[in-house]
Short mmCIF file of C-alpha atoms and ligand atoms in Angstrom, two decimals:
data_model
loop_
_atom_site.label_atom_id
_atom_site.label_comp_id
_atom_site.label_asym_id
_atom_site.label_seq_id
_atom_site.Cartn_x
_atom_site.Cartn_y
_atom_site.Cartn_z
CA UNK A 296 20.47 19.10 -7.53
CA UNK A 297 17.34 17.23 -8.54
CA UNK A 298 18.63 14.05 -6.34
CA UNK A 299 17.61 15.96 -3.16
CA UNK A 300 13.95 15.99 -4.51
CA UNK A 301 13.66 12.39 -5.11
CA UNK A 302 11.90 10.67 -2.33
CA UNK A 303 13.84 7.24 -2.22
CA UNK A 304 10.91 4.56 -1.64
CA UNK A 305 13.38 1.97 -2.32
CA UNK A 306 16.05 3.04 0.39
CA UNK A 307 13.25 3.96 3.06
CA UNK A 308 11.52 0.74 2.57
CA UNK A 309 14.30 -1.35 2.94
CA UNK A 310 15.59 0.37 6.20
CA UNK A 311 12.03 -0.10 7.47
CA UNK A 312 12.00 -4.01 6.40
CA UNK A 313 15.47 -4.08 8.46
CA UNK A 314 13.58 -2.82 11.50
CA UNK A 315 10.86 -5.33 10.91
CA UNK A 316 13.39 -8.09 10.77
CA UNK A 317 14.91 -6.94 14.29
CA UNK A 318 11.32 -6.35 16.16
CA UNK A 319 10.25 -9.89 14.71
CA UNK A 320 13.34 -11.64 15.96
CA UNK A 321 12.71 -10.40 19.25
CA UNK A 322 9.35 -11.40 19.05
CA UNK A 323 10.35 -15.08 18.17
CA UNK A 324 13.06 -14.92 20.99
CA UNK A 325 10.42 -14.28 23.42
CA UNK A 326 7.53 -16.02 22.02
CA UNK A 327 9.13 -19.07 20.48
CA UNK A 328 6.49 -18.18 17.76
CA UNK A 329 7.26 -16.90 14.07
CA UNK A 330 4.80 -14.48 12.52
CA UNK A 331 2.96 -16.23 9.38
CA UNK A 332 1.65 -14.40 6.56
CA UNK A 333 -0.77 -16.36 4.18
CA UNK A 334 -0.96 -15.26 0.64
CA UNK A 335 -3.92 -16.25 -1.68
CA UNK A 336 -3.55 -16.19 -5.54
CA UNK A 337 -6.49 -16.97 -7.51
CA UNK A 338 -6.14 -17.46 -11.16
CA UNK A 339 -3.10 -16.37 -13.44
CA UNK A 340 -3.01 -12.58 -13.50
CA UNK A 341 0.30 -12.06 -14.45
CA UNK A 342 0.49 -8.79 -12.53
CA UNK A 343 -0.64 -10.21 -9.58
CA UNK A 344 1.72 -13.17 -10.13
CA UNK A 345 4.40 -10.77 -9.82
CA UNK A 346 3.24 -8.91 -6.82
CA UNK A 347 2.50 -12.17 -5.05
CA UNK A 348 6.39 -13.47 -5.81
CA UNK A 349 7.75 -9.90 -4.43
CA UNK A 350 5.64 -10.15 -1.26
CA UNK A 351 6.40 -13.65 -0.65
CA UNK A 352 10.48 -12.95 -1.26
CA UNK A 353 10.27 -10.01 1.25
CA UNK A 354 8.20 -11.80 3.62
CA UNK A 355 10.98 -14.51 4.03
CA UNK A 356 13.57 -12.06 3.97
CA UNK A 357 12.31 -10.48 7.22
CA UNK A 358 12.29 -13.79 8.88
CA UNK A 359 8.46 -14.62 8.90
CA UNK A 360 6.81 -17.60 7.54
CA UNK A 361 5.12 -17.58 4.24
CA UNK A 362 2.32 -19.82 3.75
CA UNK A 363 1.08 -19.81 -0.10
CA UNK A 364 -2.24 -21.19 -1.58
CA UNK A 365 -2.54 -21.03 -5.24
CA UNK A 366 -6.17 -21.50 -6.56
CA UNK A 367 -7.40 -22.08 -9.90
CA UNK A 368 -9.37 -19.40 -11.68
CA UNK A 369 -12.49 -21.92 -11.69
CA UNK A 370 -12.42 -21.99 -7.71
CA UNK A 371 -16.03 -21.41 -6.43
CA UNK A 372 -16.58 -18.47 -3.93
CA UNK A 373 -17.71 -20.90 -1.46
CA UNK A 374 -14.32 -22.83 -1.28
CA UNK A 375 -12.37 -19.77 -1.38
CA UNK A 376 -14.42 -18.61 1.93
CA UNK A 377 -13.86 -21.86 3.21
CA UNK A 378 -10.01 -21.03 2.94
CA UNK A 379 -10.25 -17.93 4.47
CA UNK A 380 -12.30 -19.14 7.15
CA UNK A 381 -9.31 -22.29 7.75
CA UNK A 382 -6.56 -19.49 7.85
CA UNK A 383 -8.89 -17.43 10.35
CA UNK A 384 -8.53 -20.51 12.99
CA UNK A 385 -4.82 -21.40 11.95
CA UNK A 386 -2.51 -20.39 14.71
CA UNK A 387 0.37 -20.26 12.37
CA UNK A 388 -1.40 -17.44 10.34
CA UNK A 389 -1.14 -14.14 11.82
CA UNK A 390 -1.90 -12.03 8.28
CA UNK A 391 -4.01 -13.15 5.55
CA UNK A 392 -3.69 -11.46 2.11
CA UNK A 393 -6.06 -12.39 -0.57
CA UNK A 394 -4.47 -10.84 -3.81
CA UNK A 395 -7.04 -8.50 -5.77
CA UNK A 396 -8.61 -8.85 -8.57
CA UNK A 397 -10.39 -12.18 -7.89
CA UNK A 398 -12.31 -13.57 -10.80
CA UNK A 399 -15.81 -11.87 -11.46
CA UNK A 400 -17.97 -14.85 -10.36
CA UNK A 401 -16.32 -14.15 -6.84
CA UNK A 402 -17.78 -11.18 -4.54
CA UNK A 403 -14.47 -9.73 -3.53
CA UNK A 404 -16.10 -7.60 -1.07
CA UNK A 405 -17.39 -10.92 0.61
CA UNK A 406 -14.38 -12.71 0.81
CA UNK A 407 -12.40 -9.42 2.27
CA UNK A 408 -14.90 -8.93 4.81
CA UNK A 409 -14.73 -12.99 5.85
CA UNK A 410 -10.96 -12.63 6.98
CA UNK A 411 -11.00 -11.62 10.69
CA UNK A 412 -10.07 -8.02 11.50
CA UNK A 413 -7.10 -8.93 13.34
CA UNK A 414 -5.28 -10.91 10.71
CA UNK A 415 -6.53 -8.24 7.94
CA UNK A 416 -3.08 -6.93 7.07
CA UNK A 417 -4.50 -5.49 3.84
CA UNK A 418 -6.84 -3.19 6.06
CA UNK A 419 -9.79 -3.93 3.79
CA UNK A 420 -12.40 -5.30 6.47
CA UNK A 421 -15.41 -2.65 7.14
CA UNK A 422 -14.34 -3.03 10.79
CA UNK A 423 -10.54 -1.53 10.09
CA UNK A 424 -12.04 0.71 7.60
CA UNK A 425 -14.49 2.34 10.04
CA UNK A 426 -11.80 2.35 12.60
CA UNK A 427 -9.32 4.23 10.15
CA UNK A 428 -12.20 7.11 9.35
CA UNK A 429 -13.03 7.29 13.30
CA UNK A 430 -9.14 8.26 13.86
CA UNK A 431 -9.41 4.99 16.12
CA UNK A 432 -6.11 2.56 15.80
CA UNK A 433 -6.55 -0.19 13.02
CA UNK A 434 -4.84 -2.08 10.32
CA UNK A 435 -4.36 0.55 7.66
CA UNK A 436 -4.21 -0.41 3.57
CA UNK A 437 -0.68 -0.83 2.79
CA UNK A 438 -0.24 1.60 -0.05
CA UNK A 439 -1.79 4.64 1.72
CA UNK A 440 0.19 3.76 4.87
CA UNK A 441 3.22 3.53 2.62
CA UNK A 442 2.60 7.23 1.23
CA UNK A 443 2.14 8.54 4.48
CA UNK A 444 5.04 7.42 5.87
CA UNK A 445 6.87 8.94 3.18
CA UNK A 446 5.27 12.27 3.83
CA UNK A 447 6.39 11.67 7.41
CA UNK A 448 9.70 10.83 6.70
CA UNK A 449 10.41 14.04 4.53
CA UNK A 450 9.23 15.80 7.76
CA UNK A 451 6.46 17.73 6.28
CA UNK A 452 3.92 19.12 8.61
CA UNK A 453 0.80 19.02 6.60
CA UNK A 454 -1.21 21.37 9.12
CA UNK A 455 -2.92 24.16 6.87
CA UNK A 456 -1.65 22.02 3.44
CA UNK A 457 -4.02 21.75 0.77
CA UNK A 458 -3.73 18.05 -0.63
CA UNK A 459 -5.59 16.37 -3.69
CA UNK A 460 -5.93 13.13 -4.24
CA UNK A 461 -6.60 11.86 -7.75
CA UNK A 462 -8.49 8.43 -7.51
CA UNK A 463 -11.24 7.10 -4.89
CA UNK A 464 -10.77 3.60 -4.76
CA UNK A 465 -10.81 1.48 -1.48
CA UNK A 466 -7.57 0.34 -1.65
CA UNK A 467 -5.61 3.72 -2.47
CA UNK A 468 -7.75 6.94 -2.57
CA UNK A 469 -10.41 6.89 -0.01
CA UNK A 470 -7.77 5.32 2.96
CA UNK A 471 -5.17 8.18 1.74
CA UNK A 472 -7.97 10.49 2.46
CA UNK A 473 -8.24 9.37 6.03
CA UNK A 474 -4.83 9.45 6.56
CA UNK A 475 -4.10 12.74 5.07
CA UNK A 476 -7.07 14.29 7.34
CA UNK A 477 -5.38 12.73 10.27
CA UNK A 478 -2.23 14.65 9.44
CA UNK A 479 -4.59 17.64 9.50
CA UNK A 480 -4.44 18.51 5.69
CA UNK A 481 -7.26 19.72 3.95
CA UNK A 482 -8.00 17.12 1.52
CA UNK A 483 -9.78 16.77 -2.10
CA UNK A 484 -10.62 13.71 -3.56
CA UNK A 485 -10.79 13.84 -7.68
CA UNK A 486 -12.02 10.97 -9.93
CA UNK A 487 -13.31 10.30 -13.38
CA UNK A 488 -16.40 12.52 -13.08
CA UNK A 489 -14.48 15.46 -11.59
CA UNK A 490 -14.25 18.58 -14.14
CA UNK A 491 -11.52 20.62 -13.11
CA UNK A 492 -8.94 18.33 -11.87
CA UNK A 493 -6.09 20.26 -13.49
CA UNK A 494 -7.06 23.61 -11.29
CA UNK A 495 -7.45 21.30 -8.47
CA UNK A 496 -3.87 19.93 -8.92
CA UNK A 497 -2.54 23.38 -9.62
CA UNK A 498 -4.11 24.72 -6.19
CA UNK A 499 -2.69 21.86 -4.11
CA UNK A 500 0.51 21.68 -2.02
CA UNK A 501 0.44 18.09 -2.00
CA UNK A 502 -0.79 15.77 -4.97
CA UNK A 503 -1.34 11.70 -4.63
CA UNK A 504 -1.89 10.36 -8.06
CA UNK A 505 -3.88 6.86 -8.09
CA UNK A 506 -5.43 6.82 -11.60
CA UNK A 507 -4.15 4.01 -13.34
CA UNK A 508 -3.61 6.46 -16.43
CA UNK A 509 0.03 6.52 -17.74
CA UNK A 510 1.68 10.05 -17.24
CA UNK A 511 -1.57 11.79 -16.80
CA UNK A 512 -0.47 14.74 -14.78
CA UNK A 513 1.82 17.09 -16.91
CA UNK A 514 4.53 19.40 -15.44
CA UNK A 515 2.42 22.59 -16.02
CA UNK A 516 -0.16 21.32 -13.56
CA UNK A 517 1.78 21.19 -10.73
CA UNK A 518 2.22 24.20 -8.43
CA UNK A 519 5.88 25.42 -7.41
CA UNK A 520 7.02 23.56 -4.39
CA UNK A 521 3.90 20.72 -4.60
CA UNK A 522 5.07 17.50 -3.06
CA UNK A 523 4.05 14.74 -5.87
CA UNK A 524 3.37 11.10 -4.47
CA UNK A 525 2.76 8.81 -7.50
CA UNK A 526 1.01 5.75 -6.69
CA UNK A 527 0.58 4.63 -10.36
CA UNK A 528 2.00 1.57 -11.94
CA UNK A 529 1.79 1.37 -15.56
CA UNK A 530 3.46 -0.59 -18.42
CA UNK A 531 3.91 1.11 -21.47
CA UNK A 532 6.28 0.79 -24.76
CA UNK A 533 9.06 3.64 -25.28
CA UNK A 534 11.62 3.53 -27.54
CA UNK A 535 10.92 -0.05 -28.33
CA UNK A 536 11.11 -1.01 -24.65
CA UNK A 537 8.36 -2.27 -22.05
CA UNK A 538 9.02 0.56 -19.05
CA UNK A 539 7.15 1.25 -16.03
CA UNK A 540 5.98 4.62 -15.55
CA UNK A 541 3.60 6.51 -13.03
CA UNK A 542 0.45 8.56 -13.13
CA UNK A 543 2.49 11.83 -13.33
CA UNK A 544 4.96 12.54 -16.29
CA UNK A 545 8.01 12.40 -13.91
CA UNK A 546 10.33 14.35 -15.67
CA UNK A 547 7.98 17.33 -16.53
CA UNK A 548 6.62 17.21 -12.79
CA UNK A 549 10.30 17.17 -11.44
CA UNK A 550 10.52 20.70 -12.39
CA UNK A 551 8.16 22.33 -10.33
CA UNK A 552 7.80 19.58 -7.53
CA UNK A 553 9.67 20.06 -4.26
CA UNK A 554 9.76 16.56 -3.46
CA UNK A 555 8.65 13.75 -5.81
CA UNK A 556 8.67 10.01 -5.82
CA UNK A 557 10.14 7.71 -8.83
CA UNK A 558 8.39 4.88 -10.48
CA UNK A 559 9.54 2.42 -9.79
CA UNK A 560 11.44 2.82 -6.48
CA UNK A 561 8.83 5.28 -4.79
CA UNK A 562 5.51 4.06 -3.38
CA UNK A 563 5.79 0.42 -4.65
CA UNK A 564 8.55 -1.01 -2.42
CA UNK A 565 6.79 0.90 0.62
CA UNK A 566 3.65 -1.15 -0.10
CA UNK A 567 5.17 -4.43 0.62
CA UNK A 568 7.12 -2.93 3.39
CA UNK A 569 3.77 -2.02 5.22
CA UNK A 570 2.49 -5.32 4.52
CA UNK A 571 5.01 -6.88 6.77
CA UNK A 572 4.54 -3.88 9.04
CA UNK A 573 1.07 -4.73 9.66
CA UNK A 574 1.83 -8.53 9.80
CA UNK A 575 4.42 -7.57 12.46
CA UNK A 576 2.07 -5.43 14.31
CA UNK A 577 -0.80 -8.31 14.31
CA UNK A 578 1.60 -10.84 15.55
CA UNK A 579 2.61 -8.96 18.41
CA UNK A 580 -1.14 -8.93 19.47
CA UNK A 581 -1.79 -12.44 18.50
CA UNK A 582 1.26 -13.76 20.24
CA UNK A 583 -0.18 -11.75 23.48
CA UNK A 584 3.00 -9.23 23.72
CA UNK A 585 2.73 -5.75 23.99
CA UNK A 586 2.18 -3.86 20.78
CA UNK A 587 5.07 -2.81 19.27
CA UNK A 588 5.92 1.09 19.35
CA UNK A 589 5.55 1.70 15.69
CA UNK A 590 7.11 5.11 15.90
CA UNK A 591 10.55 3.47 16.77
CA UNK A 592 10.50 1.57 13.61
CA UNK A 593 9.59 4.54 11.48
CA UNK A 594 12.25 6.93 12.77
P1 NDP B 730 -8.90 1.91 -9.45
O1 NDP B 730 -8.97 1.65 -11.14
O2 NDP B 730 -9.67 0.95 -8.50
O3 NDP B 730 -9.09 3.35 -9.04
C1 NDP B 730 -8.73 4.17 -10.32
C2 NDP B 730 -9.43 5.52 -9.84
O4 NDP B 730 -8.90 6.76 -10.82
C3 NDP B 730 -10.96 5.88 -9.76
O5 NDP B 730 -11.20 6.24 -8.63
C4 NDP B 730 -11.33 6.54 -10.97
O6 NDP B 730 -12.44 7.03 -11.20
C5 NDP B 730 -10.10 7.44 -11.00
N1 NDP B 730 -10.06 7.77 -12.51
C6 NDP B 730 -10.12 7.28 -13.74
N2 NDP B 730 -9.94 7.69 -14.64
C7 NDP B 730 -9.78 9.22 -14.42
C8 NDP B 730 -9.48 10.09 -15.08
N3 NDP B 730 -9.59 10.41 -16.32
N4 NDP B 730 -9.57 11.60 -14.13
C9 NDP B 730 -9.58 11.55 -13.04
N5 NDP B 730 -9.77 10.20 -12.12
C10 NDP B 730 -9.76 9.00 -12.85
O7 NDP B 730 -7.25 1.78 -9.26
P2 NDP B 730 -6.28 1.73 -7.83
O8 NDP B 730 -6.84 2.77 -6.85
O9 NDP B 730 -6.31 0.38 -7.29
O10 NDP B 730 -4.81 1.98 -8.31
C11 NDP B 730 -4.81 3.29 -8.99
C12 NDP B 730 -3.11 3.21 -9.59
O11 NDP B 730 -2.24 2.76 -8.72
C13 NDP B 730 -2.92 1.97 -10.61
O12 NDP B 730 -1.90 2.38 -11.35
C14 NDP B 730 -2.41 0.91 -9.97
O13 NDP B 730 -1.75 0.14 -10.59
C15 NDP B 730 -1.64 1.61 -8.72
N6 NDP B 730 -1.38 0.96 -7.66
C16 NDP B 730 -0.10 0.81 -6.75
C17 NDP B 730 0.04 0.16 -5.75
C18 NDP B 730 1.58 0.27 -5.57
O14 NDP B 730 2.12 -0.44 -4.51
N7 NDP B 730 2.41 1.18 -5.96
C19 NDP B 730 -0.86 -0.39 -5.23
C20 NDP B 730 -2.03 -0.27 -5.65
C21 NDP B 730 -2.37 0.30 -6.83
P3 NDP B 730 -14.05 6.41 -10.61
O15 NDP B 730 -14.01 6.21 -9.33
O16 NDP B 730 -14.81 7.70 -11.15
O17 NDP B 730 -13.97 5.28 -11.46
#
């Protein structure tokens, strides 16, 4: 019975990637050009290396070109900005992703804002952020976009529903709030200075957990029927093994939740699918074709 509660991000993301491949092939046939996604990795952060490897693998799987730049930890901000500038001007590149975090001596905001908005497939450029909050068409950060697709997939009309997001990062929490507002939910954002998180969660129809604290949200925090979207990816040791867990205590929260994403296999694979979706979207525009109808991909 619990199986019906689980939102299978792995399955949904693979269906989306199949459609991206289909529309990507159509675009290639029509224009004789192949969408290209450039990934820039600075340094040796082990988690970043795994993310980048997965992104490159999936980029190739949908038939896009993957352009990889691996830079030493000691690269200067000027050198990185110069690479971004080259990629901005490279016709073979339709999307640019600079993997975060960057080393401390580099100003991440400056680098992200150097990516031209039309190639900003992470949706972090101030122009795209502003458009998102203004309700205009924009490139949307991949993880919250993935969460919003999961919510749409389970056919939830969010009008009049209350949603709480734990976490206010530019990557997840804030854009998630904009998307939920766009879906007519009433949104609360909680963070490390919020005093009554447990009570806020208890009153909410939807919970988005994006904190980075393993299993912080306990089963008795959740209102019966709550939809739980767990963004967290935390590596912990359990019974002598290294395991990945989310920001919610999955086994406990499964009891009261009406729908819930597992970790792994929930939001994670949706993030990569949305990166490719954004790349497809910008490729259509950059190749001078009419924009692809995203709704047909997401049906
Ligand atoms: P950040 O560290 O940038 O932000 C964490 C947020 O959680 C901050 O707003 C912080 O508040 C808040 N926070 C920290 N401690 C508490 C607390 N005790 N109570 C309430 N709020 C708290 O993380 P990200 O947004 O980048 O990522 C969040 C999680 O999502 C991580 O586990 C990350 O690994 C995962 N992630 C998963 C992705 C996926 O594809 N599934 C993609 C991106 C991230 P404050 O602002 O006050 O410091």
